[in-house]
Amino acid sequence: MIDFSIFLVLLGTLLFLIFSKTISILNRVYSSLHLAFMFWALLQFAAGTANSMEYRFLFIKLSYVALSALGAGALVFTYHIINRSSFLKSTSFKMLLLPVIAAVVFILWNPNNWFLTLNDNPLSEKQFVYGQYFGFVIALLLMYVTGSVMLLIKYYFQSKQDSMARHVSRFALIGIGIVFLFGCFDLIMNIIYLDWLNQYVPILSIGMLLAALYMSINVHRINVLDMISIAQRDVMNTISVGILVLDRDGHIVEMNQLVDHIFPFDIGEKFDLGKVKQQLPNNDWSSIEAKLKLREHEPLIKLEFQWLTNEPEPRHLLVQSFPIVGRQEKLMGYMFTLQDLTEVNNLADSLKRQNALLQQRNNELIKTQEELYEANKKLEIIAITDALTQCYNRRYLMQFLEQELHKHIAEKRPFTIIIFDLDYFKLINDAYGHLNGDIVLVHTARKVNSMLSSKDRLARYGGEEFIIYLPELSAAEAHQKAEEIKNEIENHQIWIEDVQDHISVTISVGIVTVDNYQEFKCTDSKVFLQEVMNLADTALYEAKYKGRNLIVNRSSAIS
């Protein structure tokens, strides 16, 4: 009577689901699972109360047919839960159901009593004896249920950002898990160790009841899957772009009504390019096939071409194909979008006329933009250039060095800062005038700049003081470069129209080469730059203090 009571409760629960809520996809799928629960409990009750052994034998076999269907039903329910219901229409899923069909046929046929037989021993408490292949049917059922559980667990952990998906997968996992656990316990107590109990206990029926009550409550509360499915279908069918989705094996997973009206395909069918060629003969198929063939070697490329259709009316379609990539760049399939360009092509002529009128205005705008671009370039040059010497100014160099030193710190590459100052420049201004003094500064800056490479930077630091930035040089190379610059300036003669004799100047030089970063604990490029500049400045003043026209290298202080 326990099984019959369970059947009545399950029946009442099913009626509650039917009459209390609109029948949706999720309701219908779960109802098939619920029916398997009901038939198991009802047939177990019938087998236990039937007077004829032949009828008991038949009811037992039918109950195991319902149990086998339960495994397939759990898998169908799982694929709906994890949002992969399109897989149920594929050939792969149909192949997946073949073992269940074979098991049902085997149970009903029961050849040579390999599944179940009547017990010939009148002294035994067991009315039935399980055949030698009974375990294979049970193992198949456990495989289907285990597969459902694994899919739900994987989907649960993949839906970390989707709380609703995690909730739906969790309730399905708990429901199927209850059936799985009670089924294993039933297998142990009612089949393997039945001799110890001396009577049948409906453990699996109780588990089905608990699972059905739990899952019915949740199905009653959740209607999200159907809302999403309806919304997706409505959106796809109302947009003006055709959508065709293929899996990586070329089977059609989804398409909207616009595509359905053009091509003779069904969802789940393999996409056949030959049918498309028959449907759309007036196209350059050699070019289209060449583009599609590229996918065999480069599966992740995007494709674009045009199709000309004649039915139901002539249309020009822009076809774009994109790879659908999952996690870890794994190819999952392809999406084709079909955009109707007929109206665009019809408007092309009028647009050309309008474009001709706009072209003249565009040319004028382009000319204005070019003038603005040139003006902006000049402004940029003015902003970073010293107006007198035409080398870089101090503000630009400090900003540039902050960026460069950040790279030097990260990559531990050497660089050198040279600060030099014209000796006794005040005397030159006093003797020849400030204008001629400016000419001396200009000639000196040009001479130094001519000795530098494209990677080096020369900037006027202020007054008669200049800074040179030399990347990638060792301390010895930087010192040699400074010697060359000092000697070249000393030997350089500057001729000025208003001055009878030539003017020669000397420079005092301070050098800092950084090629050992262990002494600098700072990682802030701005602070680091200030420290290096202070060292170079100290070296310059030391050169002046010692008599000028000298080079003082402070690199040894940090090596």
XYZ file of C-alpha atoms in Angstrom:
559
model
C 0.000 0.000 0.000
C 2.988 2.326 0.404
C 3.610 2.320 -3.356
C -0.070 3.041 -4.053
C -0.092 5.898 -1.550
C 3.005 7.319 -3.197
C 1.293 6.999 -6.589
C -1.720 8.955 -5.329
C 0.470 11.736 -3.931
C 2.397 11.918 -7.213
C -0.860 12.027 -9.163
C -2.155 14.843 -6.998
C 1.103 16.750 -7.454
C 0.875 16.361 -11.239
C -2.704 17.633 -11.272
C -1.622 20.575 -9.146
C 1.079 21.471 -11.702
C -1.371 21.149 -14.578
C -4.184 23.257 -13.135
C -2.249 25.811 -11.116
C 0.124 27.125 -13.790
C 0.305 27.596 -17.527
C 1.878 24.558 -19.116
C 5.323 25.623 -20.283
C 8.277 23.835 -21.832
C 9.850 23.241 -18.444
C 6.526 21.966 -17.072
C 6.077 19.552 -19.966
C 9.623 18.206 -19.740
C 9.408 17.729 -15.998
C 5.928 16.142 -16.324
C 7.416 13.317 -18.430
C 9.886 12.685 -15.601
C 7.058 12.856 -13.073
C 5.050 10.278 -15.053
C 7.975 7.863 -14.876
C 7.909 8.233 -11.078
C 4.159 7.565 -11.047
C 4.310 4.506 -13.292
C 7.090 2.975 -11.215
C 5.104 3.329 -7.995
C 1.834 2.160 -9.624
C 3.389 -0.882 -11.303
C 5.253 -1.846 -8.134
C 1.896 -1.721 -6.297
C 0.207 -3.747 -9.046
C 2.963 -6.364 -8.977
C 2.607 -6.730 -5.243
C -1.216 -7.110 -5.254
C -1.923 -9.101 -8.426
C -3.244 -12.643 -7.794
C -1.685 -14.180 -10.883
C 2.058 -14.725 -10.994
C 2.006 -14.065 -14.735
C 0.497 -10.628 -14.166
C 2.941 -9.905 -11.363
C 5.761 -10.881 -13.697
C 4.383 -8.551 -16.417
C 3.960 -5.641 -14.006
C 7.522 -6.040 -12.701
C 8.899 -5.923 -16.248
C 6.784 -2.859 -17.084
C 8.009 -1.112 -13.929
C 11.589 -1.595 -15.104
C 10.564 -0.217 -18.506
C 9.406 2.929 -16.657
C 12.687 2.935 -14.722
C 14.702 2.757 -17.958
C 12.668 5.644 -19.382
C 13.491 7.550 -16.195
C 17.187 7.614 -17.158
C 16.464 9.094 -20.599
C 13.939 11.506 -19.067
C 16.519 12.764 -16.579
C 18.913 13.449 -19.452
C 16.261 15.341 -21.476
C 15.320 17.362 -18.383
C 19.010 18.156 -17.778
C 19.597 19.446 -21.323
C 16.633 21.800 -20.926
C 17.962 23.024 -17.589
C 21.455 23.784 -18.970
C 20.002 25.656 -21.976
C 21.049 23.091 -24.581
C 17.623 21.914 -25.714
C 18.716 22.275 -29.361
C 20.958 19.239 -28.823
C 17.826 17.109 -28.326
C 17.006 17.541 -32.041
C 20.417 16.405 -33.211
C 21.431 13.021 -34.556
C 23.933 12.648 -31.732
C 21.166 12.689 -29.116
C 19.110 10.201 -31.094
C 22.109 7.889 -31.065
C 22.343 8.484 -27.327
C 18.797 7.120 -26.895
C 19.465 3.869 -28.745
C 20.741 2.045 -25.595
C 17.511 2.979 -23.774
C 15.368 1.654 -26.623
C 17.453 -1.515 -26.723
C 17.024 -1.922 -22.945
C 13.224 -1.532 -23.176
C 13.034 -4.129 -25.946
C 15.302 -6.451 -23.959
C 13.161 -6.106 -20.793
C 9.884 -6.798 -22.589
C 11.284 -9.616 -24.717
C 13.293 -11.138 -21.857
C 14.999 -13.780 -24.065
C 15.990 -16.953 -22.195
C 14.935 -15.173 -19.009
C 18.202 -13.217 -19.149
C 16.575 -10.221 -17.467
C 14.069 -11.743 -15.011
C 12.513 -15.119 -14.304
C 10.013 -16.680 -11.902
C 11.556 -18.471 -8.953
C 10.987 -22.243 -9.194
C 11.968 -22.791 -5.560
C 8.701 -22.804 -3.517
C 10.656 -22.479 -0.232
C 12.321 -19.200 -1.209
C 10.919 -15.813 -0.181
C 11.958 -14.409 -3.555
C 9.187 -14.630 -6.169
C 11.514 -13.505 -8.950
C 15.126 -14.211 -9.793
C 17.183 -11.604 -11.579
C 18.801 -12.835 -14.789
C 22.455 -12.724 -15.710
C 22.041 -9.487 -17.723
C 19.840 -7.674 -15.214
C 22.886 -5.759 -13.987
C 23.542 -4.338 -17.444
C 20.128 -2.644 -17.509
C 20.686 -1.176 -14.025
C 24.209 -0.055 -14.980
C 22.823 1.673 -18.100
C 20.266 3.514 -15.955
C 22.974 4.613 -13.509
C 25.122 5.835 -16.417
C 22.320 8.097 -17.706
C 21.578 9.495 -14.252
C 25.297 9.954 -13.517
C 25.717 11.773 -16.828
C 22.853 14.115 -15.920
C 24.412 14.833 -12.536
C 27.827 15.586 -14.088
C 26.292 17.952 -16.676
C 24.407 19.820 -13.964
C 27.509 20.124 -11.772
C 29.559 21.466 -14.686
C 26.821 23.946 -15.635
C 26.505 25.086 -12.024
C 30.202 25.982 -11.724
C 30.266 27.601 -15.180
C 27.366 29.928 -14.256
C 29.174 31.898 -11.554
C 27.904 35.232 -12.876
C 24.320 34.048 -13.419
C 22.523 33.543 -10.108
C 19.285 32.362 -11.762
C 21.096 29.709 -13.801
C 22.859 28.480 -10.660
C 19.536 28.330 -8.807
C 17.836 26.329 -11.582
C 20.755 23.908 -11.971
C 21.002 23.474 -8.193
C 17.358 22.464 -7.760
C 17.586 20.020 -10.696
C 20.818 18.573 -9.307
C 19.281 18.055 -5.866
C 16.155 16.441 -7.320
C 17.996 14.002 -9.572
C 20.558 13.429 -6.820
C 17.809 12.324 -4.430
C 16.583 9.744 -6.958
C 20.149 8.601 -7.573
C 20.962 8.110 -3.877
C 17.695 6.345 -3.031
C 18.091 4.208 -6.153
C 21.546 3.057 -5.062
C 20.223 2.327 -1.553
C 17.281 0.406 -3.037
C 19.655 -1.612 -5.211
C 21.653 -2.589 -2.139
C 18.729 -3.411 0.175
C 16.081 -4.829 -2.184
C 18.268 -6.665 -4.673
C 21.714 -7.422 -3.302
C 20.747 -8.008 0.380
C 17.075 -8.893 0.027
C 17.656 -12.177 1.907
C 18.530 -10.214 5.043
C 15.310 -8.165 5.002
C 12.952 -11.020 4.002
C 10.596 -8.428 2.543
C 10.535 -5.691 -0.093
C 10.803 -2.060 1.144
C 9.835 0.638 -1.440
C 13.000 2.703 -0.921
C 13.214 3.943 -4.521
C 9.517 4.893 -4.530
C 10.039 6.975 -1.386
C 13.038 8.678 -3.019
C 10.988 9.425 -6.133
C 8.267 10.940 -3.958
C 10.715 13.214 -2.149
C 12.370 14.249 -5.410
C 9.007 14.858 -7.086
C 7.724 17.049 -4.251
C 10.960 19.067 -4.163
C 11.177 19.502 -7.940
C 7.451 20.252 -8.355
C 7.675 23.122 -5.896
C 10.655 24.575 -7.751
C 9.143 24.061 -11.209
C 6.017 25.818 -9.945
C 8.141 28.806 -8.900
C 10.456 28.968 -11.897
C 9.290 29.844 -15.362
C 12.440 31.649 -16.447
C 13.575 29.129 -19.044
C 10.361 29.493 -21.004
C 10.397 33.273 -20.767
C 13.953 33.322 -22.095
C 13.089 30.874 -24.866
C 10.018 32.875 -25.894
C 11.911 36.167 -25.721
C 14.796 34.806 -27.789
C 12.421 33.420 -30.411
C 10.437 36.676 -30.604
C 13.568 38.798 -30.871
C 15.103 36.585 -33.564
C 11.902 36.534 -35.604
C 11.256 40.283 -35.416
C 14.707 41.595 -36.335
C 15.346 42.412 -39.996
C 18.551 40.357 -40.138
C 18.518 36.647 -40.924
C 20.331 34.494 -38.367
C 21.648 30.984 -38.943
C 23.670 29.213 -36.223
C 25.690 26.046 -36.910
C 27.596 23.848 -34.520
C 31.210 22.969 -35.300
C 30.048 19.827 -37.164
C 27.875 21.890 -39.494
C 24.471 21.031 -37.989
C 21.845 23.775 -37.783
C 21.301 24.756 -34.149
C 19.065 27.808 -34.614
C 17.625 30.002 -37.360
C 14.945 32.679 -37.547
C 11.959 32.977 -39.876
C 13.787 35.103 -42.452
C 16.315 32.312 -43.071
C 13.572 29.682 -42.933
C 11.749 31.402 -45.813
C 14.871 31.348 -48.003
C 16.457 27.936 -47.380
C 14.831 24.473 -47.249
C 16.481 23.461 -43.970
C 15.260 22.240 -40.578
C 16.854 22.678 -37.171
C 19.106 19.713 -36.419
C 19.790 19.080 -40.113
C 23.315 19.315 -41.519
C 23.911 22.479 -43.520
C 24.312 21.421 -47.165
C 25.948 24.024 -49.408
C 24.750 22.078 -52.465
C 21.113 22.817 -51.574
C 21.958 26.489 -51.209
C 23.553 26.512 -54.677
C 20.410 24.977 -56.150
C 18.259 27.522 -54.343
C 20.475 30.483 -55.329
C 22.009 29.664 -58.745
C 22.687 33.264 -59.837
C 25.777 33.802 -57.722
C 29.543 33.701 -58.130
C 29.879 30.372 -56.329
C 33.546 29.873 -57.218
C 34.445 32.972 -55.190
C 32.073 32.071 -52.339
C 33.349 28.475 -52.122
C 36.943 29.728 -52.134
C 36.188 31.898 -49.095
C 34.395 29.078 -47.296
C 37.303 26.742 -48.055
C 39.641 29.078 -46.179
C 37.881 27.963 -43.001
C 39.357 24.479 -43.349
C 42.809 25.965 -42.618
C 41.823 29.069 -40.632
C 38.651 28.173 -38.707
C 38.554 31.449 -36.712
C 38.493 33.887 -39.648
C 35.473 36.078 -40.395
C 33.914 35.846 -43.861
C 31.796 38.238 -45.899
C 30.138 37.796 -49.311
C 26.852 38.477 -51.109
C 23.983 36.222 -52.180
C 21.418 37.102 -54.823
C 17.990 35.514 -54.241
C 15.082 35.297 -56.669
C 12.335 33.924 -54.437
C 10.029 35.050 -53.003
C 11.419 38.236 -54.623
C 14.812 39.404 -55.936
C 17.002 40.479 -53.072
C 20.653 41.219 -52.442
C 21.833 39.689 -49.158
C 25.052 40.599 -47.391
C 26.218 37.399 -45.684
C 28.661 37.648 -42.785
C 29.954 34.629 -40.926
C 31.585 34.729 -37.499
C 33.157 31.914 -35.453
C 31.491 31.196 -32.098
C 34.329 30.805 -29.616
C 33.928 29.507 -26.077
C 36.326 29.471 -23.205
C 40.028 28.968 -23.884
C 39.470 29.957 -27.536
C 37.647 26.684 -28.255
C 35.625 26.710 -31.479
C 31.952 25.891 -30.771
C 30.344 26.705 -34.128
C 29.559 29.471 -36.616
C 26.910 32.162 -36.940
C 25.736 33.505 -40.292
C 23.909 36.835 -40.527
C 21.952 37.728 -43.670
C 21.303 41.427 -44.135
C 18.979 42.618 -46.922
C 20.813 45.207 -49.034
C 18.144 45.558 -51.739
C 16.965 48.976 -50.615
C 20.531 50.037 -50.091
C 21.405 49.122 -53.666
C 18.296 50.931 -54.947
C 19.371 54.050 -53.095
C 22.958 53.785 -54.326
C 22.405 55.957 -57.432
C 20.748 58.778 -55.532
C 23.447 58.548 -52.903
C 26.118 58.883 -55.589
C 24.576 62.145 -56.757
C 24.423 63.405 -53.223
C 27.992 62.230 -52.646
C 29.140 64.250 -55.648
C 27.736 67.381 -54.026
C 29.185 66.442 -50.687
C 32.581 65.660 -52.192
C 33.239 69.290 -52.946
C 32.404 70.258 -49.391
C 34.487 67.386 -48.089
C 37.478 68.562 -50.114
C 37.135 71.985 -48.543
C 36.859 70.416 -45.103
C 39.879 68.228 -45.797
C 41.894 71.256 -46.807
C 40.825 73.029 -43.628
C 41.685 69.959 -41.582
C 45.119 69.771 -43.185
C 45.749 73.405 -42.343
C 44.603 72.783 -38.778
C 46.799 69.693 -38.617
C 49.835 71.643 -39.744
C 49.018 74.402 -37.277
C 48.668 71.845 -34.478
C 52.005 70.300 -35.430
C 53.629 73.686 -35.243
C 51.992 74.329 -31.877
C 53.202 70.953 -30.612
C 56.737 71.750 -31.763
C 56.557 75.191 -30.146
C 55.295 73.617 -26.917
C 58.276 71.270 -26.617
C 61.004 73.389 -28.243
C 63.211 76.119 -26.809
C 62.447 79.237 -28.856
C 66.072 80.400 -29.052
C 68.197 77.280 -29.577
C 65.495 75.104 -31.230
C 66.437 72.145 -29.080
C 63.965 70.643 -26.601
C 62.848 72.697 -23.649
C 63.117 71.748 -20.005
C 59.410 70.868 -19.502
C 59.398 68.399 -22.398
C 62.639 66.741 -21.344
C 61.504 66.193 -17.756
C 58.210 64.625 -18.889
C 60.046 62.494 -21.443
C 62.629 61.345 -18.892
C 59.957 60.335 -16.381
C 58.456 57.983 -18.974
C 61.825 56.670 -20.158
C 63.170 56.115 -16.653
C 60.107 54.048 -15.795
C 61.184 51.659 -18.577
C 64.815 51.770 -17.468
C 63.850 50.838 -13.911
C 61.651 47.965 -15.080
C 64.190 46.587 -17.588
C 67.391 47.532 -15.699
C 68.881 49.236 -18.786
C 71.724 51.792 -18.434
C 71.368 55.481 -19.281
C 73.379 58.678 -18.827
C 72.449 62.253 -17.897
C 74.954 64.974 -18.906
C 74.543 68.542 -17.666
C 76.898 71.156 -19.149
C 77.190 74.886 -18.707
C 79.030 77.483 -20.815
C 81.954 78.847 -18.814
C 82.066 82.600 -18.052
C 79.011 83.216 -20.225
C 78.239 86.440 -18.331
C 81.538 87.845 -19.589
C 80.514 87.049 -23.167
C 77.211 88.887 -22.679
C 79.015 91.833 -21.127
C 81.685 91.959 -23.819
C 79.632 91.319 -26.936
C 76.067 92.028 -25.892
C 73.148 89.747 -25.081
C 72.123 89.321 -28.731
C 75.547 88.012 -29.647
C 75.470 85.930 -26.488
C 72.263 84.325 -27.794
C 74.050 83.576 -31.078
C 76.765 81.776 -29.112
C 74.088 79.672 -27.351
C 72.470 78.793 -30.705
C 75.777 77.744 -32.304
C 76.734 75.710 -29.257
C 73.365 73.875 -29.183
C 73.589 73.118 -32.923
C 77.120 71.779 -32.574
C 76.203 69.493 -29.696
C 73.029 68.307 -31.423
C 75.008 67.369 -34.547
C 77.069 64.947 -32.436
C 74.063 63.076 -30.999
C 72.128 60.116 -32.351
C 68.380 59.929 -32.991
C 67.842 58.219 -29.616
C 69.628 60.964 -27.679
C 67.904 64.110 -26.413
C 69.349 67.627 -25.967
C 67.377 70.220 -24.006
C 68.032 73.728 -22.742
C 67.715 73.517 -18.991
C 67.808 77.268 -18.447
C 70.089 80.201 -19.301
C 73.389 78.766 -20.609
C 72.798 75.347 -19.021
C 71.907 72.252 -21.156
C 71.043 68.611 -20.474
C 71.835 65.598 -22.653
C 70.070 62.237 -22.275
C 72.067 59.246 -23.624
C 70.362 55.821 -23.445
C 72.041 52.409 -23.666
C 75.616 53.642 -23.014
C 78.007 52.319 -20.420
C 79.777 54.690 -18.046
C 82.992 54.548 -20.098
C 81.184 55.203 -23.376
C 79.230 58.102 -21.856
C 82.420 59.649 -20.476
C 84.104 59.344 -23.872
C 81.091 61.006 -25.502
C 81.294 63.876 -23.014
C 85.008 64.305 -23.766
C 84.275 64.521 -27.492
C 81.557 67.123 -26.929
C 83.769 69.208 -24.598
C 86.717 69.136 -27.007
C 84.535 69.915 -30.020
C 82.999 72.952 -28.298
C 86.393 74.176 -27.138
C 87.821 73.974 -30.679
C 84.738 75.397 -32.340
C 85.035 79.009 -33.524
C 81.911 81.136 -33.740
C 82.020 84.044 -36.218
C 79.640 86.957 -35.736
C 79.282 89.817 -38.229
C 79.565 92.642 -35.703
C 82.553 91.077 -33.931
C 86.007 91.286 -35.470
C 87.460 88.228 -33.776
C 85.876 84.816 -33.483
C 84.362 83.699 -30.199
C 85.358 80.447 -28.532
C 83.756 78.988 -25.426
C 84.421 76.151 -23.074
C 81.976 74.085 -21.046
C 81.928 72.480 -17.635
C 80.321 69.022 -17.622
C 78.665 66.854 -14.979
C 77.933 63.217 -15.809
C 75.827 60.539 -14.124
C 75.581 57.060 -15.665
C 73.138 54.648 -14.059
C 73.949 51.012 -14.786
C 73.704 49.591 -11.270
C 70.155 49.854 -9.884
C 70.876 48.188 -6.565
C 71.854 51.521 -5.021
C 68.510 53.035 -6.018
C 65.756 51.529 -3.869
C 63.085 53.782 -5.346
C 60.680 52.529 -8.036
C 58.962 55.883 -8.581
C 60.396 57.331 -11.813
C 59.756 60.941 -10.747
C 61.653 60.562 -7.470
C 64.333 58.515 -9.229
C 64.789 61.251 -11.864
C 65.123 63.943 -9.214
C 67.839 61.948 -7.460
C 69.811 61.447 -10.687
C 69.449 65.133 -11.653
C 70.721 66.200 -8.247
C 73.810 64.005 -8.713
C 74.462 65.425 -12.185
C 73.973 68.970 -10.946
C 76.383 68.335 -8.086
C 78.943 67.029 -10.579
C 78.539 70.176 -12.718
C 79.125 72.508 -9.785
C 82.160 70.459 -8.795
C 83.570 70.931 -12.308
C 83.034 74.684 -12.047
C 84.567 74.781 -8.570
C 87.673 72.959 -9.760
C 88.383 75.533 -12.475
C 85.864 74.967 -15.298
C 86.421 73.348 -18.719
C 86.351 70.047 -16.852
C 84.299 66.860 -16.727
C 83.248 65.482 -13.366
C 81.734 62.001 -13.453
C 79.535 61.142 -10.503
C 78.816 57.611 -11.783
C 81.418 56.255 -9.389
C 79.323 57.544 -6.488
C 76.524 55.123 -7.332
C 78.414 52.178 -8.793
